[in-house]
Coordinates of C-alpha atoms in Angstrom, one line a residue:
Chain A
X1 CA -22.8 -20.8 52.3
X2 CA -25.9 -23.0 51.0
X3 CA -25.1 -25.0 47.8
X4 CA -27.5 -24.5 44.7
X5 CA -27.6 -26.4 41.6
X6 CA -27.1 -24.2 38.2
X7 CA -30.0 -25.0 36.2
X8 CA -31.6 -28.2 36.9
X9 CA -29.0 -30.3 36.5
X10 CA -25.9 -28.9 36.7
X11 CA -22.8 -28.1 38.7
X12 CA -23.1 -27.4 42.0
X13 CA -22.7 -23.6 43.4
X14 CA -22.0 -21.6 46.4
X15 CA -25.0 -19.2 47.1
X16 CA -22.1 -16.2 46.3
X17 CA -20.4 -15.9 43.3
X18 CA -17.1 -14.0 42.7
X19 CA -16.9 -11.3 40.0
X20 CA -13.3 -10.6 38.2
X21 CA -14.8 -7.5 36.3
X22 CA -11.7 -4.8 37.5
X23 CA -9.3 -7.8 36.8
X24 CA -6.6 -6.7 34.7
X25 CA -7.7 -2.6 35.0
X26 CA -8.2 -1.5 38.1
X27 CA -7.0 -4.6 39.8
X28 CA -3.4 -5.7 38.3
X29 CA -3.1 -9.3 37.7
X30 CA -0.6 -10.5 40.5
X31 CA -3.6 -9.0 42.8
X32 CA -6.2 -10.8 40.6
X33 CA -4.7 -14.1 41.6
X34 CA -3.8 -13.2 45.0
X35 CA -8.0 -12.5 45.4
X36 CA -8.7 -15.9 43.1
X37 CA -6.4 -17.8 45.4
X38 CA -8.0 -16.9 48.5
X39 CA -11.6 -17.1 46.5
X40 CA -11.2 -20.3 45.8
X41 CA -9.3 -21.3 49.4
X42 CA -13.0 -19.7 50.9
X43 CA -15.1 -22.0 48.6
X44 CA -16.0 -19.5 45.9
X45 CA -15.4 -21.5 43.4
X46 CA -18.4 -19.8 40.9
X47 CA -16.7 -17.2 38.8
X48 CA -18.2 -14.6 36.6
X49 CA -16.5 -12.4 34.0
X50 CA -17.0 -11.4 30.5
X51 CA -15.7 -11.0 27.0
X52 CA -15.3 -7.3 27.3
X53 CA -14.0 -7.1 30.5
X54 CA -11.8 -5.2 32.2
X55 CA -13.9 -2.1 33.9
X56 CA -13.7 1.1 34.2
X57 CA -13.1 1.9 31.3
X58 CA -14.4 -0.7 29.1
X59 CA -11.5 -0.7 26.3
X60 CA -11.4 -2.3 23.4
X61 CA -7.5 -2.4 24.0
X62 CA -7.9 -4.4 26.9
X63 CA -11.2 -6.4 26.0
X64 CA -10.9 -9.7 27.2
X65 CA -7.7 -9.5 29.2
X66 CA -9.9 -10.5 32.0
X67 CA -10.6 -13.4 30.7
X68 CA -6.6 -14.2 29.9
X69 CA -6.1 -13.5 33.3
X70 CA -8.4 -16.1 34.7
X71 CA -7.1 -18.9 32.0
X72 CA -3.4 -17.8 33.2
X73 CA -4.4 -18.3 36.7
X74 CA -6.5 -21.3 36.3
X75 CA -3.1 -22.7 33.9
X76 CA -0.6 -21.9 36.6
X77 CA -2.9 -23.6 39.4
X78 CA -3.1 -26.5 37.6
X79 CA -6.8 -26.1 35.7
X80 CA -9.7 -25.4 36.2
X81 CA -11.5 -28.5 38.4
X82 CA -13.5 -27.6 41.0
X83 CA -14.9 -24.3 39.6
X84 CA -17.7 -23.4 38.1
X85 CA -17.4 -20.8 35.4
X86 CA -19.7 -17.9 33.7
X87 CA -19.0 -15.5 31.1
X88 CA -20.9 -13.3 28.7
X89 CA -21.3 -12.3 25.2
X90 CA -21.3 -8.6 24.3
X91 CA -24.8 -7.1 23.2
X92 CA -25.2 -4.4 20.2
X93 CA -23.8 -1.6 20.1
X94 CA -20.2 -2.1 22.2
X95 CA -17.6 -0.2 21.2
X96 CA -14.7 -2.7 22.7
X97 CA -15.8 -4.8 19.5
X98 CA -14.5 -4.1 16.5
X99 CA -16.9 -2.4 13.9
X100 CA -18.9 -1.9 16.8
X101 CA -20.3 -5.0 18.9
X102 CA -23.3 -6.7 16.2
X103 CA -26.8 -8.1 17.4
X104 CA -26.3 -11.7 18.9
X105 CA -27.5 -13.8 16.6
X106 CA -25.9 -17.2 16.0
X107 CA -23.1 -16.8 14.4
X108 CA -21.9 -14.3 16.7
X109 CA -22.8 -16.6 19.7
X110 CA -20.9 -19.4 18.2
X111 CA -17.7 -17.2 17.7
X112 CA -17.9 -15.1 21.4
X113 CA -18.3 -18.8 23.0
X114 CA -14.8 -19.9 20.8
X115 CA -13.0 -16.8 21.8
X116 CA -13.9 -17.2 25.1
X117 CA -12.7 -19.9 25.6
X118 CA -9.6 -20.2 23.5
X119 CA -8.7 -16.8 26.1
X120 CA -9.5 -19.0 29.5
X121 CA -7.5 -21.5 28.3
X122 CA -10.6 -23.9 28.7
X123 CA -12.7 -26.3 26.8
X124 CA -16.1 -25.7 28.8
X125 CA -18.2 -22.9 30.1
X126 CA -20.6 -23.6 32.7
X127 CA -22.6 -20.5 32.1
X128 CA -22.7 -18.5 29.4
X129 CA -24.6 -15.6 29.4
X130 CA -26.2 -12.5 26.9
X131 CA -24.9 -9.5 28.4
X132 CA -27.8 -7.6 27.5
X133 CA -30.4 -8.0 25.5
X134 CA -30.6 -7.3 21.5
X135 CA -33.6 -5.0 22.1
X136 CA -32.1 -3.1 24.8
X137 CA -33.4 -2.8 28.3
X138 CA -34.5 0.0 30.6
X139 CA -31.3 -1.0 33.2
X140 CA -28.8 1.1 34.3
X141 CA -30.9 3.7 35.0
X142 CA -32.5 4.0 31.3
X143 CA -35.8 3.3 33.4
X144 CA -36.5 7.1 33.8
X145 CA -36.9 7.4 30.3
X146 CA -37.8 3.7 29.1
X147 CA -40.2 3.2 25.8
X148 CA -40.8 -0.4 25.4
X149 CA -40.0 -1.8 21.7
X150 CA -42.9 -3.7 20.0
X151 CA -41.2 -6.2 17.8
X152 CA -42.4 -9.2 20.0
X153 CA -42.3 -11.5 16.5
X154 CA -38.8 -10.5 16.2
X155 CA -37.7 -11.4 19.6
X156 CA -39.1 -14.6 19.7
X157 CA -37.8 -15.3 16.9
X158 CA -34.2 -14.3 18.1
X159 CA -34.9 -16.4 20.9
X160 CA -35.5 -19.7 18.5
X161 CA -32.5 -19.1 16.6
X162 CA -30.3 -18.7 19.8
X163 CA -31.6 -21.4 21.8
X164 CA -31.5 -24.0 19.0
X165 CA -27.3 -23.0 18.7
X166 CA -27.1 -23.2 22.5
X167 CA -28.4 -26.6 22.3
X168 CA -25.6 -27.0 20.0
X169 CA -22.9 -25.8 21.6
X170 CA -24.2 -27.9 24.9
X171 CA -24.0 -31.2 22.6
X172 CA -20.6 -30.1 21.6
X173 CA -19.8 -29.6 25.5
X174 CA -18.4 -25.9 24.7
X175 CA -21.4 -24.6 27.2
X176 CA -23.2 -26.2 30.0
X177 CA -26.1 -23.7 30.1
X178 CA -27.2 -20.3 28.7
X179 CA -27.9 -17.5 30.7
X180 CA -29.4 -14.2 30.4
X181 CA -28.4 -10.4 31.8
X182 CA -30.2 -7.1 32.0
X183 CA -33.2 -8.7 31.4
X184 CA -37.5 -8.3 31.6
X185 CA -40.0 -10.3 33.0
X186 CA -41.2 -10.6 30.0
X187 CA -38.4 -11.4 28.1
X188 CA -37.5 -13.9 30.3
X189 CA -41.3 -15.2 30.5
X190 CA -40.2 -15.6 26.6
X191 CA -37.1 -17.2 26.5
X192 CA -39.0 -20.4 28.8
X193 CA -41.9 -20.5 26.7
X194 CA -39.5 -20.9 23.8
X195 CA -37.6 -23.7 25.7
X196 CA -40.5 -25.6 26.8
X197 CA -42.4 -25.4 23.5
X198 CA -39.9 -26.5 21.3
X199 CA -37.9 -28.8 23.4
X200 CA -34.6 -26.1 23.8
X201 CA -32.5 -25.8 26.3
X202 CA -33.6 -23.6 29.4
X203 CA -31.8 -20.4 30.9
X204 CA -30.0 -20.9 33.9
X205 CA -29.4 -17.6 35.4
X206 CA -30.4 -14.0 35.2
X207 CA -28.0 -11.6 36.2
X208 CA -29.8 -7.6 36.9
X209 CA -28.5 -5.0 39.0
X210 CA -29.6 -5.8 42.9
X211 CA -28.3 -4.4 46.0
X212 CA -30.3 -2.4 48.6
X213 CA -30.4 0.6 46.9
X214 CA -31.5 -1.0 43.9
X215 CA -34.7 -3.1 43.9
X216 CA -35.8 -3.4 40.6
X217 CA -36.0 -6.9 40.7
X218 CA -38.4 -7.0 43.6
X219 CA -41.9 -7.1 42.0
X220 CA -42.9 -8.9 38.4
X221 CA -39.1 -9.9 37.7
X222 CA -39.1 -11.8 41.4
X223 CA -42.1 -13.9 40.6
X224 CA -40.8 -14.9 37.4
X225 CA -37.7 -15.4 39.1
X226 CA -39.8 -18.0 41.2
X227 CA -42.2 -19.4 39.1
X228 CA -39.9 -20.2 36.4
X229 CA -37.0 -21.2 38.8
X230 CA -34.1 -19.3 36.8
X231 CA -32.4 -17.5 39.7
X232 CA -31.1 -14.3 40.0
X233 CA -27.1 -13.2 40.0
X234 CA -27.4 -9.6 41.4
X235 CA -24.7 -7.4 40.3
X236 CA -23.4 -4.5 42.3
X237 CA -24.4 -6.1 45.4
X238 CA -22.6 -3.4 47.4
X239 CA -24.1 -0.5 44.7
X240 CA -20.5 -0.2 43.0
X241 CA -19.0 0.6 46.7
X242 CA -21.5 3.2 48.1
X243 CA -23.0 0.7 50.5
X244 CA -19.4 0.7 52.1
X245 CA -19.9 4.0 52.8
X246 CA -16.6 5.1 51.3
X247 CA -18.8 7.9 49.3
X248 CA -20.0 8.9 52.7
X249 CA -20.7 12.8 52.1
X250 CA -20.3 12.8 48.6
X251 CA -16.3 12.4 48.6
X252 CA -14.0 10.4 45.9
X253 CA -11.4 8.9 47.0
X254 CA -8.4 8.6 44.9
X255 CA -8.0 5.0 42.9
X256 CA -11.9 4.2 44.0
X257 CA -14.3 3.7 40.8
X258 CA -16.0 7.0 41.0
X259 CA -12.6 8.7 40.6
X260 CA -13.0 7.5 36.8
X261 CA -17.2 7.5 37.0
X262 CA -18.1 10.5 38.9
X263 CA -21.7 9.9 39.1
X264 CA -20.8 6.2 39.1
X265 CA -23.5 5.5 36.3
X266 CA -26.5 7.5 37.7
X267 CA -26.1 6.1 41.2
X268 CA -25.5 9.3 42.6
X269 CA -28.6 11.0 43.4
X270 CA -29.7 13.9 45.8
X271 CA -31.6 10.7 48.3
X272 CA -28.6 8.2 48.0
X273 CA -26.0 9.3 50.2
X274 CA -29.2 9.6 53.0
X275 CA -30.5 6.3 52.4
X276 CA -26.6 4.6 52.4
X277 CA -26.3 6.7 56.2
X278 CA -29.8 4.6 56.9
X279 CA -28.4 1.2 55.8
X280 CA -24.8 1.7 57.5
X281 CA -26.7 2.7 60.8
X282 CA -28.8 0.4 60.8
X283 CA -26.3 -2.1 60.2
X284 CA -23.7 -0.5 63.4
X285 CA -26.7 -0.5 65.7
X286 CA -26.8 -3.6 65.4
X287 CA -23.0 -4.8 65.5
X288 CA -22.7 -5.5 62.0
X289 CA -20.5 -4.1 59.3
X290 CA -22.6 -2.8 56.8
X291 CA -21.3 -4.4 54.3
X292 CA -21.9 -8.1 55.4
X293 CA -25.3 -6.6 56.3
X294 CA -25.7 -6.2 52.5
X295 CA -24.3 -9.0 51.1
X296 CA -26.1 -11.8 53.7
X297 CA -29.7 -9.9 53.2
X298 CA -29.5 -11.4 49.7
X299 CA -30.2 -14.6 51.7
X300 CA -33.8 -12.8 52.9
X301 CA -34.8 -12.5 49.7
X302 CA -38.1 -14.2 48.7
X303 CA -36.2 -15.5 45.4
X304 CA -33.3 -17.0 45.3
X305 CA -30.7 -14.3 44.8
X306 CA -26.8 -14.6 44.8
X307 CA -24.7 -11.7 45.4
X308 CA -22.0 -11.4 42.6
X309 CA -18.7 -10.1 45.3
X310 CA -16.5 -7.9 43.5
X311 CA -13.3 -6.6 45.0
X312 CA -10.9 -3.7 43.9
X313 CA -8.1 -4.8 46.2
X314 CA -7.2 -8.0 48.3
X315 CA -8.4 -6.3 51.9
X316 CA -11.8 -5.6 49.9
X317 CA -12.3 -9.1 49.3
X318 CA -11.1 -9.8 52.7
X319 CA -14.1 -7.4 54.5
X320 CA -16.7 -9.2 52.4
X321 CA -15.9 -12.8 53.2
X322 CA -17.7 -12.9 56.6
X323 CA -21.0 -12.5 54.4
X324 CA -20.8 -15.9 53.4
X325 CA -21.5 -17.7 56.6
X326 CA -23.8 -14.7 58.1
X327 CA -27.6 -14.9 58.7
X328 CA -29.4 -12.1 59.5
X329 CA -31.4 -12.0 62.4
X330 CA -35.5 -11.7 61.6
X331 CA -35.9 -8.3 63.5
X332 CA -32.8 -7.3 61.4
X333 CA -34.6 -7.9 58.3
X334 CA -38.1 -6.3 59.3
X335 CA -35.9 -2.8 60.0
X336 CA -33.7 -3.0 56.5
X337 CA -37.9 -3.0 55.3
X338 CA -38.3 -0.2 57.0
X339 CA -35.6 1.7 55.7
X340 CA -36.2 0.9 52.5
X341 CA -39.7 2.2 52.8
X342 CA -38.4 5.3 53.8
X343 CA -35.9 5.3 51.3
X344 CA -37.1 3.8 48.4
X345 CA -35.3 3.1 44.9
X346 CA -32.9 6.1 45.5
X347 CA -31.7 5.7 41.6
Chain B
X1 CA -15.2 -43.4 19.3
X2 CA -15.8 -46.6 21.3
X3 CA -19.0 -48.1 22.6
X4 CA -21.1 -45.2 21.1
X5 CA -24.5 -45.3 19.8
X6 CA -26.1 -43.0 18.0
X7 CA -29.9 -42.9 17.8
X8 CA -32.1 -40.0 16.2
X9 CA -35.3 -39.3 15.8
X10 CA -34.5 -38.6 12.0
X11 CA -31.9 -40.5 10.4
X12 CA -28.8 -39.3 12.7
X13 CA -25.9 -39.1 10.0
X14 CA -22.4 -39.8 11.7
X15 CA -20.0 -37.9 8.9
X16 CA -16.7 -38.9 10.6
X17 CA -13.7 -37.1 11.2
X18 CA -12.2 -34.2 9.6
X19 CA -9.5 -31.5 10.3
X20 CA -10.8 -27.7 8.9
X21 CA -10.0 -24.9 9.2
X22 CA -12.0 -21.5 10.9
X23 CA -15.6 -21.7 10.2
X24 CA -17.0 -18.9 8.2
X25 CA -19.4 -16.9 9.8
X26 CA -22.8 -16.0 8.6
X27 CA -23.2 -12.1 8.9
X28 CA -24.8 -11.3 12.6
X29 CA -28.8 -11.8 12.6
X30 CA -30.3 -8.2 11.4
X31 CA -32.9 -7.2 14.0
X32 CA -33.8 -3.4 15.2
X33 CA -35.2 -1.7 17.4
X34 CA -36.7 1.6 16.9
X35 CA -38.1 4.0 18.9
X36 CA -41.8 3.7 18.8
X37 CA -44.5 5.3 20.6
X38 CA -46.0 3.6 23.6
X39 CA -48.6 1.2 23.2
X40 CA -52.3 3.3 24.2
X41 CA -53.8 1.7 27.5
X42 CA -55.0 -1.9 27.0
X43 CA -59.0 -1.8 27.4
X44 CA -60.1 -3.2 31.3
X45 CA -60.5 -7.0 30.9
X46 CA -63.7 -9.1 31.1
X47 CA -64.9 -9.6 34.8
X48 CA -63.4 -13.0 36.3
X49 CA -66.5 -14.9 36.6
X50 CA -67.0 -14.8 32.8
X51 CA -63.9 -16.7 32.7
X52 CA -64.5 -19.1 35.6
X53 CA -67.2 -20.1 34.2
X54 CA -65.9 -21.8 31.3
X55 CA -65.3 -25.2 31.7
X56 CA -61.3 -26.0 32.0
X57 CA -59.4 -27.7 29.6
X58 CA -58.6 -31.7 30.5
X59 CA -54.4 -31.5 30.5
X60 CA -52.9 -32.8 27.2
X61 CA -51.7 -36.3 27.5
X62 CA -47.8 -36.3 27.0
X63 CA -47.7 -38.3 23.6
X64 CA -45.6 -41.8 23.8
X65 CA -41.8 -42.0 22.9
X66 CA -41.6 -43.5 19.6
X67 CA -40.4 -47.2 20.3
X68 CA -37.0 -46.8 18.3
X69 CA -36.5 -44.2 20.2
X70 CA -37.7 -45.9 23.8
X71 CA -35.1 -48.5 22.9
X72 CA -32.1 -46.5 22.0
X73 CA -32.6 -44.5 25.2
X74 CA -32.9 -48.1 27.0
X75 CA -29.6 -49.3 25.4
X76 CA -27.5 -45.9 25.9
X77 CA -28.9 -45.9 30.0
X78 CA -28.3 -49.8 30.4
X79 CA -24.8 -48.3 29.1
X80 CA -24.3 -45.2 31.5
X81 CA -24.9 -43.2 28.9
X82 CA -27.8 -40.9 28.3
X83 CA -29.5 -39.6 24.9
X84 CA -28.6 -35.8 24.5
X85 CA -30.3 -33.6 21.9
X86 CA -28.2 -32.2 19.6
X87 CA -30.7 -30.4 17.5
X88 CA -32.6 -30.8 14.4
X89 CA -34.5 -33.9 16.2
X90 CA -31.4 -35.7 16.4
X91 CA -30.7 -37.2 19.7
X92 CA -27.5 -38.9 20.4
X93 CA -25.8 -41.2 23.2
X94 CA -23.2 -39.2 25.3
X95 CA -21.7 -41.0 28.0
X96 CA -19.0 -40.0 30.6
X97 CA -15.2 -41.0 30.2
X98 CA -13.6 -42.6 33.4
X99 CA -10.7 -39.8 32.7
X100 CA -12.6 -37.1 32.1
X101 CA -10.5 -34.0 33.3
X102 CA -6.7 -35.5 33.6
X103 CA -4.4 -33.8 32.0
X104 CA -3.2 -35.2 28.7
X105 CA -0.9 -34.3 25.8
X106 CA -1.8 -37.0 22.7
X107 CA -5.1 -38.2 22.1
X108 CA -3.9 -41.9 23.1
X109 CA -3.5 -40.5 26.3
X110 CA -7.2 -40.1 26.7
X111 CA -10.9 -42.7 26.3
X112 CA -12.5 -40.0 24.3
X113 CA -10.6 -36.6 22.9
X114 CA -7.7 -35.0 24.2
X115 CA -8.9 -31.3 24.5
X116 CA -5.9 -28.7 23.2
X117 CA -7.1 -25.7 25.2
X118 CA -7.1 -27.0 28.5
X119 CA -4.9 -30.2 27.8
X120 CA -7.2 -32.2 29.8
X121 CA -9.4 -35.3 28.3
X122 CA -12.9 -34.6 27.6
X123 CA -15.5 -36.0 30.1
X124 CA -18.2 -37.3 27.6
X125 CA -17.6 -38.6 24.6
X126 CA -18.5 -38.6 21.8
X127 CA -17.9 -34.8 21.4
X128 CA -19.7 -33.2 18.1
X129 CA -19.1 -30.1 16.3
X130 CA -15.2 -28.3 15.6
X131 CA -13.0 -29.1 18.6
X132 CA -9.1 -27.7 19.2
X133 CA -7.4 -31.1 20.0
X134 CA -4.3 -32.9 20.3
X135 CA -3.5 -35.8 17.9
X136 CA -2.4 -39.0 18.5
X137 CA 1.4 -37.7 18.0
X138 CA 0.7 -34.6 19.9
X139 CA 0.1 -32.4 17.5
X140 CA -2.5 -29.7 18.2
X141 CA -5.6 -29.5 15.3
X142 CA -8.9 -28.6 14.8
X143 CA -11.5 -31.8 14.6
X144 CA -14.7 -31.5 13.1
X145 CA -17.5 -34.4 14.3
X146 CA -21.0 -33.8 12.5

């Protein structure tokens, strides 16, 4: 793994981040620690969850058990040195909050970021991050039909007003750094003007969607990626398991995510199972599993991208760790182009 | 807390210590967004060479630190601390504790605070806004630093 800095300053990180999102759902909590322990044993020491986890469902019964889980783990291990952890605030319109989940605004920053951590059983969060954006986004999959909102005033000045309490919440050592998810180029274009204008701190992170099948990120989000150095997190590296081929031919198998999400959230499409058979040839032709094919391409990428691993069960978790020390060959990389050329945004 | 400066930009107003309880919360920030119609096609934009030929703008010179300010931030280095904003123009002088992270049950235990959630001493100090501590007898309370 290559190290990174989060932000400009902060803690280092692996290149690969470890998501806990099924923890406490789909993945019970002995397993959850059994996959933390050998995380952590492996050097994944950058965590990610949220306030509303566990998936799938999302329940407003279980919200934030994932989060309990990690602070029970972290207790019983002795605490938290050594890692590096993100979380996220809820947008609008979350059911899993009562009343329904309001817009972020600063009061409701100030009380996710004290919930947060009284439930991980910490006094600091590395990165905390917007799960989505107060205006809405065209991600998972709302891009077919996207109509871009107009209040530009109004979302800068949400950006003032939640900057200026992140630079609070820094000072008070709650948070190291903000971070954004499911967001624009432009929005993120705005949230470093704000920073650099007014002298507030800058996002760290921006955590999209990103895998092979899904490339969104590739064109104007990648350059501001670069330009304005806030890397990307990708989500759903292995496209919520169909890279692994487990979907192959349309099946579900019992206990896998789709057996809850049938379509698994728009991702199954009449081109995806054909450009998934592409990848996972592509990938045995050349003597690799496919799925450490799809993790390590991150490291191609002309930005810097880090996967976000997620792992139903301990042998999961076990079948993506070879990813981490994997470089793709250069020939490697000029045929995944290829294929993507010929099988392009498949949802 | 010891050895601390505070320097500000405005006057920096160190209130002390106080145990509260749960801060209210202002109602969430109102904000909507509606569905509007797109935007009509922006018009084509003037031809570059219109634009190149306008002379560019000499960079802004960054304006000087104000000298308080260059001092404070002298002092609080020369003391292996460094000034932090903490909003509203204030700065203030956070530097690390030597026992940052070890566990700790009483604030005695610790340089700066002895943080309840984690039971671990804080690694800067000082530590502003409402923190869940442990008191010198051990006691777990909420500390408010403005």
């Amino acid at each position: 793994m290559r190290m990174l800095t989060l932000g400009r300053d902060g803690p280092a990180i692996p290149d690969v981040c470890f998501g806990t999102m099924t923890f406490g759902r789909q993945t019970p909590e002995d397993e959850a620690c059994r996959q933390l322990d050998l995380a952590r044993e492996r050097g994944l020491i950058f965590l990610d969850t949220a306030e509303m986890y566990p998936v799938n469902p999302v329940e407003a019964e279980t919200r934030g058990l994932t989060e309990e889980i990690l602070g029970r783990w972290m207790a019983a291990r002795g605490g938290r040195g050594g890692l590096v952890l993100a979380t996220k605030v809820s947008g609008e319109g979350s059911a899993v909050i009562e009343g329904g989940s309001p817009m972020i605004g600063r009061a409701r920053l100030r009380s996710a970021v004290e919930a947060s951590l009284t439930r991980l059983g910490t006094d600091h969060i590395d990165l905390f991050q917007l799960h989505w954006p107060n205006r809405g986004s065209y991600h998972f999959r709302k891009h077919w039909s996207y109509r871009p909102g107009t209040d530009a005033a109004g979302l800068r000045a949400h950006v003032e007003e939640i900057l200026a309490e992140a630079q609070a919440l820094i000072a008070e050592g709650k948070i190291g750094r903000l971070g954004l998810s499911n967001e624009t180029a432009w929005g993120l274009a705005q949230w470093i003007r704000a920073a650099e204008e007014r002298g507030l701190p800058r996002v760290a992170s921006i955590q999209n969607e990103y895998s092979l099948l899904c490339r969104l990120f590739d064109t104007d989000l990648a350059e501001a990626s670069v330009m304005e150095d806030v890397p990307l997190m990708g989500f759903s590296p292995l496209a919520t398991g169909l890279l692994t081929g487990k979907y192959a031919g349309d099946v579900t198998p019992e206990g896998s995510r789709r057996a809850r999400n049938p379509d698994l959230g728009g991702r199954i499409t009449p081109r995806v199972f054909e450009a998934v058979a592409a990848y996972r040839g592509l990938a045995l032709d050349w003597g690799m599993d496919p799925v450490v094919m799809a993790l390590a391409w991150f490291r191609t990428r002309p930005f810097t991208a880090i996967p976000i691993l997620g792992a139903t069960t301990l042998a999961q978790l076990e079948q993506q760790l070879p990813a981490l020390e994997t470089t793709l060959p250069e020939a490697l990389v000029a045929a995944i182009d290829q294929v993507y050329r010929a099988h392009p945004l498949p949802y | 807390m010891r050895g601390v400066v505070i320097a500000g930009l405005m006057v920096a107003v160190l209130a002390g210590c106080r145990i509260a309880g749960p801060e209210a919360e202002a109602p969430p920030a109102a904000g909507a967004i509606t569905e509007q119609a797109l935007p009509s096609p922006a018009e084509p934009s003037a031809p570059p060479e219109t634009l190149a030929e306008s002379p560019a703008e000499p960079p802004a010179e960054p304006e000087p630190e104000p000298a308080l300010l260059a001092e404070q931030r002298r002092l609080c280095e020369a003391g292996g601390g460094q000034l932090a904003p903490r909003g509203g123009g204030v700065v203030a002088c956070v530097r690390p504790t030597r026992d940052g992270g070890q566990r700790c049950e009483a604030a005695a235990e610790c340089e700066g605070l002895c943080l309840a959630r984690s039971g671990t001493c804080a690694p800067i100090a000082p530590l502003f806004g409402c923190q869940e501590v442990f008191t010198a007898r051990g006691l777990r309370e909420r500390l408010c630093r403005e």
